[in-house]
Short mmCIF file of C-alpha atoms and ligand atoms in Angstrom, two decimals:
data_model
loop_
_atom_site.label_atom_id
_atom_site.label_comp_id
_atom_site.label_asym_id
_atom_site.label_seq_id
_atom_site.Cartn_x
_atom_site.Cartn_y
_atom_site.Cartn_z
CA MET U 1 -29.98 22.17 -26.82
CA ASN U 2 -31.55 21.15 -30.10
CA ILE U 3 -29.49 18.28 -31.44
CA VAL U 4 -29.83 16.80 -34.92
CA GLN U 5 -28.13 13.44 -35.13
CA VAL U 6 -27.56 12.17 -38.67
CA SER U 7 -26.50 8.60 -39.45
CA ALA U 8 -26.71 5.87 -42.08
CA GLU U 9 -27.80 3.35 -39.43
CA LEU U 10 -30.32 3.69 -36.64
CA ALA U 11 -31.24 0.69 -34.47
CA PRO U 12 -33.69 -0.91 -34.15
CA TRP U 13 -34.72 0.13 -37.70
CA SER U 14 -31.39 -0.28 -39.50
CA LYS U 15 -28.13 -1.78 -38.36
CA THR U 16 -25.07 -3.61 -39.66
CA GLY U 17 -22.96 -3.10 -36.55
CA GLY U 18 -22.33 -0.93 -33.53
CA LEU U 19 -22.97 2.33 -35.39
CA GLY U 20 -26.68 1.48 -35.47
CA ASP U 21 -26.75 0.58 -31.78
CA VAL U 22 -25.01 3.78 -30.73
CA CYS U 23 -27.12 6.07 -32.89
CA GLY U 24 -30.21 4.35 -31.50
CA ALA U 25 -29.17 4.74 -27.87
CA LEU U 26 -27.37 8.08 -27.47
CA PRO U 27 -30.38 10.26 -28.45
CA ARG U 28 -32.44 8.67 -25.68
CA ALA U 29 -29.78 9.44 -23.11
CA LEU U 30 -29.55 13.06 -24.34
CA VAL U 31 -33.33 13.41 -24.09
CA GLU U 32 -33.11 12.19 -20.50
CA ARG U 33 -30.74 15.08 -19.85
CA GLY U 34 -33.38 17.51 -21.07
CA HIS U 35 -32.27 18.07 -24.67
CA ARG U 36 -34.41 17.97 -27.76
CA VAL U 37 -33.05 15.38 -30.16
CA VAL U 38 -33.99 14.64 -33.75
CA ALA U 39 -32.43 11.47 -35.17
CA VAL U 40 -32.29 11.54 -38.97
CA ALA U 41 -31.67 8.36 -40.97
CA PRO U 42 -32.71 6.97 -44.35
CA ARG U 43 -36.05 5.25 -44.80
CA TYR U 44 -34.73 1.95 -46.19
CA LYS U 45 -38.21 0.50 -45.99
CA ALA U 46 -41.59 1.22 -44.46
CA TYR U 47 -41.26 1.34 -40.67
CA GLU U 48 -44.21 0.56 -38.47
CA GLY U 49 -45.56 3.60 -36.68
CA ALA U 50 -43.79 6.15 -38.91
CA TRP U 51 -46.14 8.48 -40.78
CA ASP U 52 -45.51 10.73 -43.72
CA THR U 53 -45.25 14.34 -42.55
CA GLY U 54 -46.18 15.48 -46.04
CA VAL U 55 -43.18 17.82 -46.01
CA ARG U 56 -41.02 17.69 -49.13
CA ALA U 57 -37.62 19.18 -49.78
CA ARG U 58 -36.20 19.69 -53.25
CA ILE U 59 -32.46 19.13 -53.34
CA HIS U 60 -30.17 19.77 -56.25
CA LEU U 61 -27.39 17.20 -56.67
CA PHE U 62 -25.62 15.69 -59.66
CA GLY U 63 -27.37 17.88 -62.15
CA HIS U 64 -30.94 17.11 -61.10
CA THR U 65 -33.46 18.18 -58.53
CA HIS U 66 -34.50 15.37 -56.19
CA GLU U 67 -37.53 15.40 -53.97
CA VAL U 68 -37.22 13.84 -50.53
CA GLY U 69 -39.95 13.21 -47.99
CA TYR U 70 -39.79 12.92 -44.20
CA HIS U 71 -41.51 10.19 -42.21
CA HIS U 72 -41.78 10.75 -38.49
CA LEU U 73 -42.19 8.82 -35.31
CA ARG U 74 -41.50 9.58 -31.68
CA ARG U 75 -39.91 7.01 -29.42
CA ASP U 76 -38.74 7.48 -25.84
CA GLY U 77 -38.93 11.22 -26.37
CA VAL U 78 -36.67 11.14 -29.45
CA GLU U 79 -38.04 12.59 -32.69
CA VAL U 80 -37.07 10.21 -35.46
CA LEU U 81 -37.12 11.43 -39.06
CA PHE U 82 -36.71 8.93 -41.86
CA VAL U 83 -35.64 10.52 -45.11
CA ASP U 84 -37.62 9.05 -47.96
CA HIS U 85 -36.21 8.75 -51.47
CA PRO U 86 -36.30 5.86 -53.97
CA SER U 87 -32.49 5.45 -53.80
CA PHE U 88 -32.76 4.39 -50.14
CA ARG U 89 -35.47 1.78 -50.65
CA ARG U 90 -33.22 -1.19 -51.30
CA PRO U 91 -32.53 -4.45 -49.46
CA GLY U 92 -29.09 -3.38 -48.22
CA ILE U 93 -27.82 -0.30 -46.44
CA TYR U 94 -24.54 0.09 -48.30
CA GLY U 95 -24.81 -2.66 -50.90
CA ASP U 96 -26.05 -6.15 -51.63
CA ASP U 97 -24.72 -9.51 -52.86
CA ARG U 98 -23.36 -7.85 -55.97
CA GLY U 99 -21.25 -5.36 -54.02
CA VAL U 100 -21.56 -1.79 -52.78
CA TYR U 101 -24.10 0.43 -54.50
CA GLY U 102 -22.57 2.57 -57.22
CA ASP U 103 -24.47 5.69 -56.18
CA ASN U 104 -23.52 5.79 -52.49
CA LEU U 105 -21.96 9.24 -52.81
CA PHE U 106 -25.26 10.54 -54.13
CA ARG U 107 -27.32 8.66 -51.53
CA PHE U 108 -25.36 9.90 -48.54
CA ALA U 109 -24.89 13.43 -49.89
CA LEU U 110 -28.68 13.44 -50.22
CA LEU U 111 -29.03 12.27 -46.62
CA ALA U 112 -26.76 15.10 -45.42
CA ARG U 113 -28.63 17.72 -47.43
CA ALA U 114 -32.01 16.37 -46.32
CA ALA U 115 -30.85 16.51 -42.69
CA LEU U 116 -29.79 20.14 -43.16
CA GLU U 117 -33.20 20.98 -44.59
CA ALA U 118 -35.11 19.24 -41.80
CA PRO U 119 -34.77 21.84 -38.99
CA LEU U 120 -35.82 24.56 -41.42
CA ARG U 121 -38.98 22.96 -42.72
CA VAL U 122 -40.24 19.87 -40.84
CA PRO U 123 -42.70 20.91 -38.13
CA LEU U 124 -42.27 18.97 -34.88
CA ASP U 125 -44.79 19.85 -32.19
CA GLY U 126 -46.17 22.57 -34.39
CA ALA U 127 -43.07 24.47 -35.53
CA PRO U 128 -39.81 23.53 -37.24
CA LEU U 129 -36.80 23.28 -34.95
CA GLY U 130 -35.16 26.36 -36.46
CA GLU U 131 -31.54 27.31 -36.97
CA ASP U 132 -30.21 27.04 -33.43
CA VAL U 133 -29.19 23.43 -33.59
CA VAL U 134 -26.11 21.25 -33.27
CA PHE U 135 -25.54 18.76 -36.07
CA HIS U 136 -24.06 15.49 -34.84
CA CYS U 137 -22.66 13.59 -37.84
CA ASN U 138 -21.48 9.98 -37.80
CA ASP U 139 -18.76 8.42 -39.95
CA TRP U 140 -18.00 9.08 -43.62
CA HIS U 141 -21.64 8.81 -44.68
CA THR U 142 -22.28 12.19 -43.13
CA GLY U 143 -18.76 13.55 -43.58
CA LEU U 144 -19.94 16.00 -46.24
CA LEU U 145 -22.53 17.58 -43.96
CA PRO U 146 -20.08 20.14 -42.51
CA ALA U 147 -19.08 21.07 -46.08
CA PHE U 148 -22.71 21.65 -47.07
CA LEU U 149 -23.32 23.49 -43.81
CA GLU U 150 -20.54 25.95 -44.68
CA GLY U 151 -20.76 26.00 -48.45
CA THR U 152 -24.49 25.78 -49.10
CA TYR U 153 -26.12 27.29 -46.01
CA ARG U 154 -23.77 29.50 -44.00
CA SER U 155 -22.59 31.25 -47.16
CA ALA U 156 -26.26 32.05 -47.83
CA GLY U 157 -26.76 33.44 -44.32
CA ARG U 158 -28.40 30.38 -42.78
CA TYR U 159 -27.32 28.48 -39.66
CA ALA U 160 -25.03 31.30 -38.50
CA ARG U 161 -24.49 29.74 -35.07
CA ALA U 162 -25.08 26.04 -35.74
CA PRO U 163 -21.96 23.89 -35.33
CA ALA U 164 -21.42 20.43 -36.76
CA VAL U 165 -19.52 17.77 -34.83
CA LEU U 166 -18.33 14.56 -36.44
CA ALA U 167 -18.25 11.28 -34.55
CA ILE U 168 -15.80 8.73 -35.93
CA HIS U 169 -16.88 5.18 -35.25
CA ASN U 170 -14.48 3.68 -37.74
CA ALA U 171 -11.69 5.51 -39.55
CA GLY U 172 -11.11 2.45 -41.72
CA HIS U 173 -13.87 3.60 -44.08
CA HIS U 174 -13.33 6.96 -45.76
CA GLY U 175 -15.94 7.01 -48.49
CA THR U 176 -13.64 7.84 -51.40
CA PHE U 177 -14.80 8.63 -54.90
CA ASP U 178 -13.43 9.87 -58.19
CA ALA U 179 -12.48 13.56 -58.06
CA HIS U 180 -14.81 14.47 -60.92
CA GLU U 181 -17.80 13.52 -58.72
CA PHE U 182 -17.14 16.66 -56.66
CA ALA U 183 -18.85 18.71 -59.37
CA GLY U 184 -22.10 16.86 -58.65
CA LEU U 185 -22.21 18.15 -55.08
CA ASP U 186 -22.97 21.73 -56.12
CA LEU U 187 -20.26 23.08 -53.81
CA SER U 188 -17.90 25.87 -54.81
CA THR U 189 -14.39 24.67 -55.70
CA ARG U 190 -13.31 26.57 -52.58
CA TRP U 191 -14.28 23.41 -50.68
CA TRP U 192 -12.33 20.99 -52.84
CA PRO U 193 -9.06 21.15 -50.84
CA ALA U 194 -10.93 20.00 -47.72
CA CYS U 195 -12.36 17.04 -49.62
CA ASP U 196 -9.23 16.14 -51.59
CA MET U 197 -7.04 13.30 -50.47
CA ALA U 198 -4.45 12.08 -52.96
CA GLY U 199 -6.56 13.36 -55.80
CA ARG U 200 -9.76 11.67 -54.70
CA LEU U 201 -12.90 12.94 -53.07
CA ASN U 202 -12.73 11.73 -49.46
CA CYS U 203 -15.89 12.20 -47.39
CA LEU U 204 -14.36 11.34 -44.03
CA LYS U 205 -11.49 13.74 -44.57
CA ALA U 206 -13.89 16.56 -45.47
CA GLY U 207 -15.66 16.03 -42.16
CA VAL U 208 -12.43 15.86 -40.20
CA VAL U 209 -11.25 19.14 -41.72
CA LEU U 210 -14.52 21.07 -41.48
CA ALA U 211 -16.40 19.86 -38.38
CA ALA U 212 -16.17 22.22 -35.40
CA LYS U 213 -15.26 19.32 -33.09
CA LEU U 214 -14.40 15.68 -33.59
CA VAL U 215 -15.17 12.80 -31.32
CA THR U 216 -14.43 9.13 -31.39
CA VAL U 217 -15.72 6.32 -29.28
CA SER U 218 -12.86 5.67 -26.85
CA PRO U 219 -9.94 7.67 -25.43
CA THR U 220 -7.34 5.13 -26.60
CA TYR U 221 -8.64 5.13 -30.18
CA ALA U 222 -8.60 8.95 -30.12
CA ARG U 223 -4.87 8.76 -29.44
CA GLN U 224 -4.30 5.94 -31.92
CA LEU U 225 -6.00 7.96 -34.69
CA CYS U 226 -3.19 10.50 -34.39
CA ILE U 227 -0.39 7.93 -34.37
CA ASP U 228 -0.93 4.69 -36.25
CA HIS U 229 -4.63 3.93 -36.73
CA GLY U 230 -5.76 6.91 -38.78
CA HIS U 231 -5.68 5.01 -42.09
CA GLY U 232 -3.65 7.76 -43.72
CA LEU U 233 -5.29 10.62 -41.84
CA GLU U 234 -2.91 10.47 -38.84
CA GLY U 235 -1.32 13.84 -39.61
CA LEU U 236 -4.68 15.53 -39.92
CA PHE U 237 -5.97 13.96 -36.72
CA ALA U 238 -2.79 15.01 -34.92
CA HIS U 239 -3.26 18.53 -36.28
CA ARG U 240 -6.76 18.59 -34.80
CA ALA U 241 -5.88 16.65 -31.64
CA HIS U 242 -7.08 19.48 -29.37
CA ASP U 243 -10.52 19.24 -31.01
CA LEU U 244 -10.65 15.43 -30.95
CA TRP U 245 -12.41 13.92 -27.95
CA GLY U 246 -12.66 10.27 -26.95
CA ILE U 247 -15.96 9.32 -25.32
CA LEU U 248 -16.66 5.67 -24.52
CA ASN U 249 -19.91 4.20 -25.76
CA GLY U 250 -22.46 2.88 -23.32
CA ILE U 251 -24.88 0.03 -23.91
CA GLY U 252 -28.63 0.11 -24.18
CA GLU U 253 -31.25 -1.53 -21.98
CA GLU U 254 -32.03 -4.15 -24.65
CA TRP U 255 -28.75 -5.71 -23.55
CA ASN U 256 -29.71 -6.60 -20.01
CA PRO U 257 -29.64 -10.28 -18.96
CA ALA U 258 -32.39 -9.68 -16.39
CA THR U 259 -34.92 -8.53 -19.00
CA ASP U 260 -33.58 -9.71 -22.40
CA LYS U 261 -36.57 -10.74 -24.54
CA HIS U 262 -34.45 -13.06 -26.71
CA LEU U 263 -33.57 -15.36 -23.80
CA GLU U 264 -35.52 -18.30 -22.45
CA HIS U 265 -33.79 -17.95 -19.08
CA ARG U 266 -32.84 -14.63 -17.53
CA PHE U 267 -30.32 -13.89 -14.81
CA THR U 268 -28.61 -11.34 -12.60
CA VAL U 269 -25.24 -11.02 -10.94
CA ASP U 270 -26.71 -12.41 -7.72
CA ASP U 271 -28.28 -15.45 -9.32
CA LEU U 272 -26.51 -17.00 -12.27
CA SER U 273 -28.67 -20.14 -12.43
CA GLY U 274 -30.48 -18.68 -15.44
CA LYS U 275 -27.14 -18.35 -17.23
CA ALA U 276 -26.46 -22.07 -16.77
CA ALA U 277 -29.93 -22.87 -18.12
CA GLN U 278 -29.39 -20.52 -21.07
CA LYS U 279 -26.06 -22.20 -21.79
CA ALA U 280 -27.80 -25.57 -22.01
CA ALA U 281 -30.47 -24.00 -24.23
CA LEU U 282 -27.79 -22.65 -26.55
CA GLN U 283 -26.10 -26.05 -26.74
CA ARG U 284 -29.45 -27.64 -27.60
CA GLU U 285 -30.32 -24.93 -30.13
CA LEU U 286 -27.06 -25.50 -31.98
CA GLY U 287 -27.00 -29.28 -31.59
CA LEU U 288 -23.90 -29.35 -29.39
CA PRO U 289 -23.54 -31.83 -26.52
CA VAL U 290 -25.20 -30.38 -23.42
CA ARG U 291 -22.22 -30.28 -21.10
CA PRO U 292 -22.28 -27.66 -18.36
CA GLU U 293 -18.68 -28.29 -17.35
CA VAL U 294 -17.17 -27.48 -20.76
CA PRO U 295 -16.57 -23.76 -21.43
CA ILE U 296 -18.26 -22.28 -24.49
CA PHE U 297 -16.22 -19.72 -26.43
CA GLY U 298 -18.46 -17.31 -28.34
CA VAL U 299 -17.79 -14.96 -31.25
CA VAL U 300 -20.29 -12.54 -32.81
CA ALA U 301 -18.81 -10.20 -35.38
CA ARG U 302 -18.80 -8.66 -38.80
CA LEU U 303 -16.32 -10.98 -40.50
CA ASP U 304 -13.97 -8.21 -41.49
CA HIS U 305 -10.20 -7.75 -41.53
CA GLN U 306 -10.70 -5.32 -38.61
CA LYS U 307 -12.01 -8.06 -36.35
CA GLY U 308 -8.86 -10.24 -36.39
CA ILE U 309 -10.73 -13.29 -37.68
CA ASP U 310 -7.36 -14.41 -39.11
CA LEU U 311 -6.06 -14.77 -35.54
CA LEU U 312 -9.09 -16.81 -34.65
CA MET U 313 -8.49 -19.02 -37.69
CA GLY U 314 -4.88 -19.44 -36.60
CA ALA U 315 -5.83 -20.38 -33.05
CA ALA U 316 -8.81 -22.60 -33.93
CA PRO U 317 -6.94 -25.88 -34.61
CA TRP U 318 -5.29 -25.67 -31.18
CA LEU U 319 -8.42 -24.44 -29.45
CA LEU U 320 -10.51 -27.27 -30.84
CA ARG U 321 -8.09 -29.84 -29.44
CA GLN U 322 -8.92 -28.54 -25.95
CA GLU U 323 -11.96 -29.53 -23.93
CA VAL U 324 -14.07 -26.59 -25.14
CA GLN U 325 -16.96 -25.65 -27.38
CA LEU U 326 -16.75 -22.85 -29.94
CA VAL U 327 -19.71 -20.96 -31.38
CA VAL U 328 -19.27 -18.33 -34.10
CA LEU U 329 -21.94 -16.06 -35.63
CA GLY U 330 -21.04 -13.63 -38.36
CA SER U 331 -21.14 -12.60 -41.96
CA GLY U 332 -18.75 -10.78 -44.23
CA GLY U 333 -15.62 -11.79 -46.16
CA ALA U 334 -15.92 -14.99 -48.24
CA GLU U 335 -12.77 -16.62 -46.83
CA TYR U 336 -13.93 -15.96 -43.26
CA GLU U 337 -17.43 -17.22 -44.02
CA ASP U 338 -15.92 -20.46 -45.37
CA PHE U 339 -14.00 -20.90 -42.14
CA VAL U 340 -17.18 -20.39 -40.11
CA ARG U 341 -19.15 -22.83 -42.29
CA ARG U 342 -16.45 -25.50 -41.97
CA LEU U 343 -16.32 -25.37 -38.16
CA GLY U 344 -19.25 -27.68 -37.49
CA ARG U 345 -18.11 -30.16 -40.13
CA GLU U 346 -14.55 -30.35 -38.86
CA ALA U 347 -15.37 -30.46 -35.15
CA PRO U 348 -18.97 -31.71 -34.92
CA HIS U 349 -18.88 -32.24 -31.14
CA ARG U 350 -17.07 -29.04 -30.37
CA ALA U 351 -17.95 -26.25 -32.78
CA ARG U 352 -20.78 -24.55 -34.62
CA GLY U 353 -20.57 -21.72 -37.11
CA VAL U 354 -23.57 -19.75 -38.26
CA VAL U 355 -23.18 -17.46 -41.27
CA GLY U 356 -25.74 -14.67 -41.25
CA PHE U 357 -27.04 -11.78 -39.20
CA SER U 358 -29.32 -12.71 -36.32
CA GLU U 359 -30.05 -10.35 -33.48
CA PRO U 360 -31.77 -13.05 -31.33
CA LEU U 361 -28.90 -15.53 -31.75
CA ALA U 362 -26.37 -12.78 -30.95
CA HIS U 363 -28.15 -12.25 -27.62
CA ARG U 364 -28.29 -15.96 -26.89
CA ILE U 365 -24.58 -16.40 -27.59
CA GLU U 366 -23.71 -13.46 -25.35
CA ALA U 367 -25.82 -15.03 -22.61
CA GLY U 368 -25.01 -18.71 -23.08
CA ALA U 369 -21.26 -18.53 -23.71
CA ASP U 370 -18.66 -18.53 -20.94
CA VAL U 371 -15.91 -16.70 -22.81
CA PHE U 372 -16.17 -14.11 -25.59
CA LEU U 373 -13.34 -13.76 -28.12
CA MET U 374 -12.60 -10.38 -29.70
CA PRO U 375 -9.09 -10.39 -31.17
CA SER U 376 -9.68 -7.18 -33.18
CA ARG U 377 -6.80 -5.70 -35.15
CA PHE U 378 -8.21 -2.29 -34.22
CA GLU U 379 -11.41 -1.44 -32.39
CA PRO U 380 -12.69 2.12 -32.01
CA CYS U 381 -14.84 1.09 -29.05
CA GLY U 382 -16.43 -2.32 -29.44
CA LEU U 383 -19.78 -3.14 -27.94
CA ASN U 384 -19.68 -6.91 -27.78
CA GLN U 385 -17.08 -6.97 -25.02
CA LEU U 386 -19.36 -4.66 -23.02
CA TYR U 387 -22.37 -6.89 -23.64
CA SER U 388 -20.24 -9.88 -22.62
CA MET U 389 -19.24 -8.34 -19.33
CA ARG U 390 -22.83 -7.45 -18.56
CA TYR U 391 -23.84 -11.06 -19.31
CA GLY U 392 -21.14 -12.68 -17.16
CA THR U 393 -19.31 -13.87 -20.27
CA VAL U 394 -15.61 -13.29 -19.78
CA PRO U 395 -13.99 -11.37 -22.68
CA ILE U 396 -10.60 -12.15 -24.20
CA VAL U 397 -9.58 -9.18 -26.34
CA HIS U 398 -6.66 -7.63 -28.15
CA ALA U 399 -5.62 -4.58 -26.10
CA THR U 400 -6.43 -1.93 -28.68
CA GLY U 401 -8.79 1.07 -28.82
CA GLY U 402 -11.91 0.70 -26.74
CA LEU U 403 -11.06 -2.90 -25.89
CA ALA U 404 -7.99 -1.68 -24.00
CA ASP U 405 -10.12 0.94 -22.25
CA THR U 406 -12.83 -1.43 -21.07
CA VAL U 407 -11.36 -4.88 -20.42
CA GLN U 408 -9.03 -5.14 -17.49
CA THR U 409 -6.83 -8.25 -17.30
CA TRP U 410 -7.57 -10.50 -14.34
CA ASP U 411 -5.15 -10.05 -11.48
CA PRO U 412 -5.54 -13.03 -9.11
CA ALA U 413 -3.49 -11.37 -6.36
CA ARG U 414 -5.87 -8.43 -6.07
CA GLY U 415 -9.04 -10.13 -7.24
CA GLU U 416 -9.44 -7.39 -9.84
CA GLY U 417 -10.09 -7.59 -13.55
CA THR U 418 -12.86 -8.50 -15.95
CA GLY U 419 -11.12 -10.70 -18.55
CA TRP U 420 -7.88 -10.93 -20.50
CA ALA U 421 -6.45 -8.27 -22.82
CA PHE U 422 -3.42 -9.44 -24.80
CA ARG U 423 -0.90 -6.92 -26.10
CA GLU U 424 0.81 -8.35 -29.18
CA PHE U 425 -1.40 -8.90 -32.19
CA ASN U 426 -0.51 -12.49 -33.04
CA VAL U 427 -1.86 -16.04 -32.72
CA ASP U 428 0.52 -16.96 -29.89
CA ALA U 429 -0.68 -14.07 -27.75
CA LEU U 430 -4.30 -15.09 -28.32
CA VAL U 431 -3.53 -18.72 -27.52
CA GLN U 432 -1.70 -17.70 -24.37
CA ALA U 433 -4.65 -15.61 -23.18
CA ILE U 434 -7.03 -18.51 -23.88
CA GLY U 435 -4.64 -20.72 -21.90
CA PHE U 436 -4.92 -18.40 -18.87
CA ALA U 437 -8.69 -18.48 -19.19
CA LEU U 438 -8.83 -22.28 -19.42
CA ARG U 439 -6.61 -22.73 -16.39
CA THR U 440 -8.79 -20.36 -14.40
CA TRP U 441 -11.97 -22.09 -15.58
CA TRP U 442 -10.78 -25.59 -14.64
CA ASP U 443 -8.65 -24.92 -11.57
CA HIS U 444 -10.06 -21.77 -9.96
CA PRO U 445 -13.86 -21.72 -10.22
CA ASP U 446 -14.10 -19.15 -7.42
CA ALA U 447 -11.81 -16.82 -9.32
CA TRP U 448 -13.96 -17.37 -12.43
CA ARG U 449 -17.06 -16.36 -10.52
CA ARG U 450 -15.26 -13.25 -9.28
CA ILE U 451 -14.24 -12.23 -12.82
CA GLN U 452 -17.84 -12.62 -13.94
CA GLN U 453 -19.09 -10.54 -11.04
CA ASN U 454 -16.49 -7.83 -11.61
CA GLY U 455 -17.70 -7.50 -15.20
CA MET U 456 -21.40 -7.66 -14.39
CA ARG U 457 -21.06 -4.96 -11.75
CA ARG U 458 -19.36 -2.49 -14.08
CA GLU U 459 -21.38 0.56 -15.04
CA PHE U 460 -21.95 0.71 -18.80
CA GLY U 461 -25.00 2.98 -19.02
CA TRP U 462 -25.21 5.90 -21.45
CA GLY U 463 -25.56 8.58 -18.73
CA ARG U 464 -21.89 9.48 -18.45
CA ALA U 465 -21.37 9.52 -22.21
CA ALA U 466 -24.41 11.76 -22.70
CA GLU U 467 -22.96 14.22 -20.19
CA LEU U 468 -19.68 14.32 -22.11
CA TYR U 469 -21.42 14.72 -25.49
CA GLU U 470 -23.30 17.65 -24.02
CA ALA U 471 -19.98 19.24 -23.04
CA LEU U 472 -18.64 18.52 -26.52
CA TYR U 473 -21.60 20.26 -28.20
CA ARG U 474 -21.08 23.29 -25.95
CA ALA U 475 -17.37 23.35 -26.73
CA ALA U 476 -18.31 23.29 -30.42
CA GLY U 477 -20.44 26.39 -29.92
CA GLY U 478 -23.85 24.83 -29.41
CA SER U 479 -26.25 26.57 -27.07
P1 ADP S 1 -18.75 -3.10 -35.11
O1 ADP S 1 -19.62 -1.90 -35.01
O2 ADP S 1 -17.37 -2.78 -35.56
O3 ADP S 1 -19.35 -4.17 -35.94
P2 ADP S 1 -19.30 -3.47 -32.27
O4 ADP S 1 -18.79 -4.45 -31.30
O5 ADP S 1 -19.29 -2.05 -31.87
O6 ADP S 1 -18.55 -3.69 -33.64
O7 ADP S 1 -20.84 -3.76 -32.58
C1 ADP S 1 -21.28 -4.86 -33.27
C2 ADP S 1 -22.77 -4.96 -33.14
O8 ADP S 1 -23.28 -5.69 -34.25
C3 ADP S 1 -23.21 -5.70 -31.91
O9 ADP S 1 -24.48 -5.26 -31.51
C4 ADP S 1 -23.27 -7.15 -32.43
O10 ADP S 1 -24.08 -7.96 -31.66
C5 ADP S 1 -23.84 -6.92 -33.80
N1 ADP S 1 -23.50 -7.96 -34.77
C6 ADP S 1 -22.37 -8.11 -35.50
N2 ADP S 1 -22.47 -9.18 -36.31
C7 ADP S 1 -23.67 -9.72 -36.08
C8 ADP S 1 -24.37 -10.86 -36.61
N3 ADP S 1 -23.82 -11.64 -37.53
N4 ADP S 1 -25.61 -11.10 -36.15
C9 ADP S 1 -26.17 -10.30 -35.22
N5 ADP S 1 -25.57 -9.24 -34.68
C10 ADP S 1 -24.34 -8.94 -35.11
C1 GLC S 2 -17.75 0.95 -35.19
C2 GLC S 2 -16.57 0.31 -34.51
C3 GLC S 2 -16.86 -0.23 -33.15
C4 GLC S 2 -17.75 0.71 -32.35
C5 GLC S 2 -19.00 1.03 -33.15
C6 GLC S 2 -19.93 1.97 -32.41
O1 GLC S 2 -18.40 0.17 -36.11
O2 GLC S 2 -15.96 -0.67 -35.32
O3 GLC S 2 -15.65 -0.43 -32.45
O4 GLC S 2 -18.11 0.13 -31.12
O5 GLC S 2 -18.65 1.63 -34.35
O6 GLC S 2 -19.30 3.17 -32.05
#
């Protein structure tokens, strides 16, 4: 199949969270299965190795004609196309210190239209891809693509057989805008009902209504979208439940403790001595006492309401009275950032908080910590708990979405389980789970080792997911 993946983020070039990781990794796995994949994302800046194809598309939006260019590179068999336009060349992806960019509807409508133009005009290996493609959209940023596919192209006789599927990585963000902005999209008013939610233009909703198939990143979240986690779209998701698949994310090879380039010491399930050395290195890096016997609790997250940072704040005073160390890396909400900044001041021998975004430090925390905390309010899939398990770092998670699907609570009687998943979303439940972990750490080191091994031996590659995506594209009508 010819697959055109379109996304606002594409790791390693652009990323604020898991969306970037997934859009960077899935195309590779699809290529390995013999498909041709073009990954389309904005050109936020100049990327090494990407060259200007010289192809230009002229796109009419918001009363003007805009010219976009396409920069190309090939990596691991994936054709990557960066859409070039001045509105993308900014320091942030969605916004900056002053808030979200005011023209995001325009920017991401432009991305969708540019992606729809690409198979028609950008030559790859000599000829353009052509019209027999599957469009794989991701989140609200590309939610309008199915509307343009129908309203701008199919109605003009193009892309007769090309389906669009929409992957939902986070239904908490809809991309809503004032209704009058619809006029700027150059779509017939026929398409307004699909876009309209409570009188506002809603990009996610448009995608959910118009995409041939929907997919989200775990089976549990797929169910939750229809019941209580659809952020107002529950009824619509339930209506389309037969078209809504749940496919668990995998993790990429850059998250492998045996080869991780960000680590000073590497390790495998059969020899964890490198993990102990990396733990000491992390303690030194952050200026914490180098104490192998004390468990390090790690957190790496966007500091967002979604991530349950409020539970962490509630549990922190108790946690920091225990014999533990706590390391938090994240950026986001001001109140949460204050909490992270205060940690080191309030518990200088026990805690460090780093506000910012650092890929290398994220790897070193995953590797050097003993426990990983992820008390998310909701979590479509979650990647950090998967990284943790692969790195022998035992996850404690709220049993929701993909966390419930991937972390199995330790059962000492059977020797099964990879961590602790607590059911109720409250501080007591988190504290209780941490209590189980601490007792196991101090009193049952053999059990601890077993939990680590269970996690490290789990299969989290992209192969299975790629197989299921392939089936999804076929079910959508792709050939
Ligand atoms: P989400 O996509 O909701 O943020 P995931 O667990 O799916 O959650 O993915 C988060 C990704 O973003 C992981 O790769 C994680 O390491 C990374 N990440 C989040 N915050 C930071 C940060 N402050 N510094 C470095 N990496 C981060
Ligand atoms: C989203 C979700 C996260 C998921 C990621 C990749 O940002 O919040 O749970 O793992 O996308 O699919």
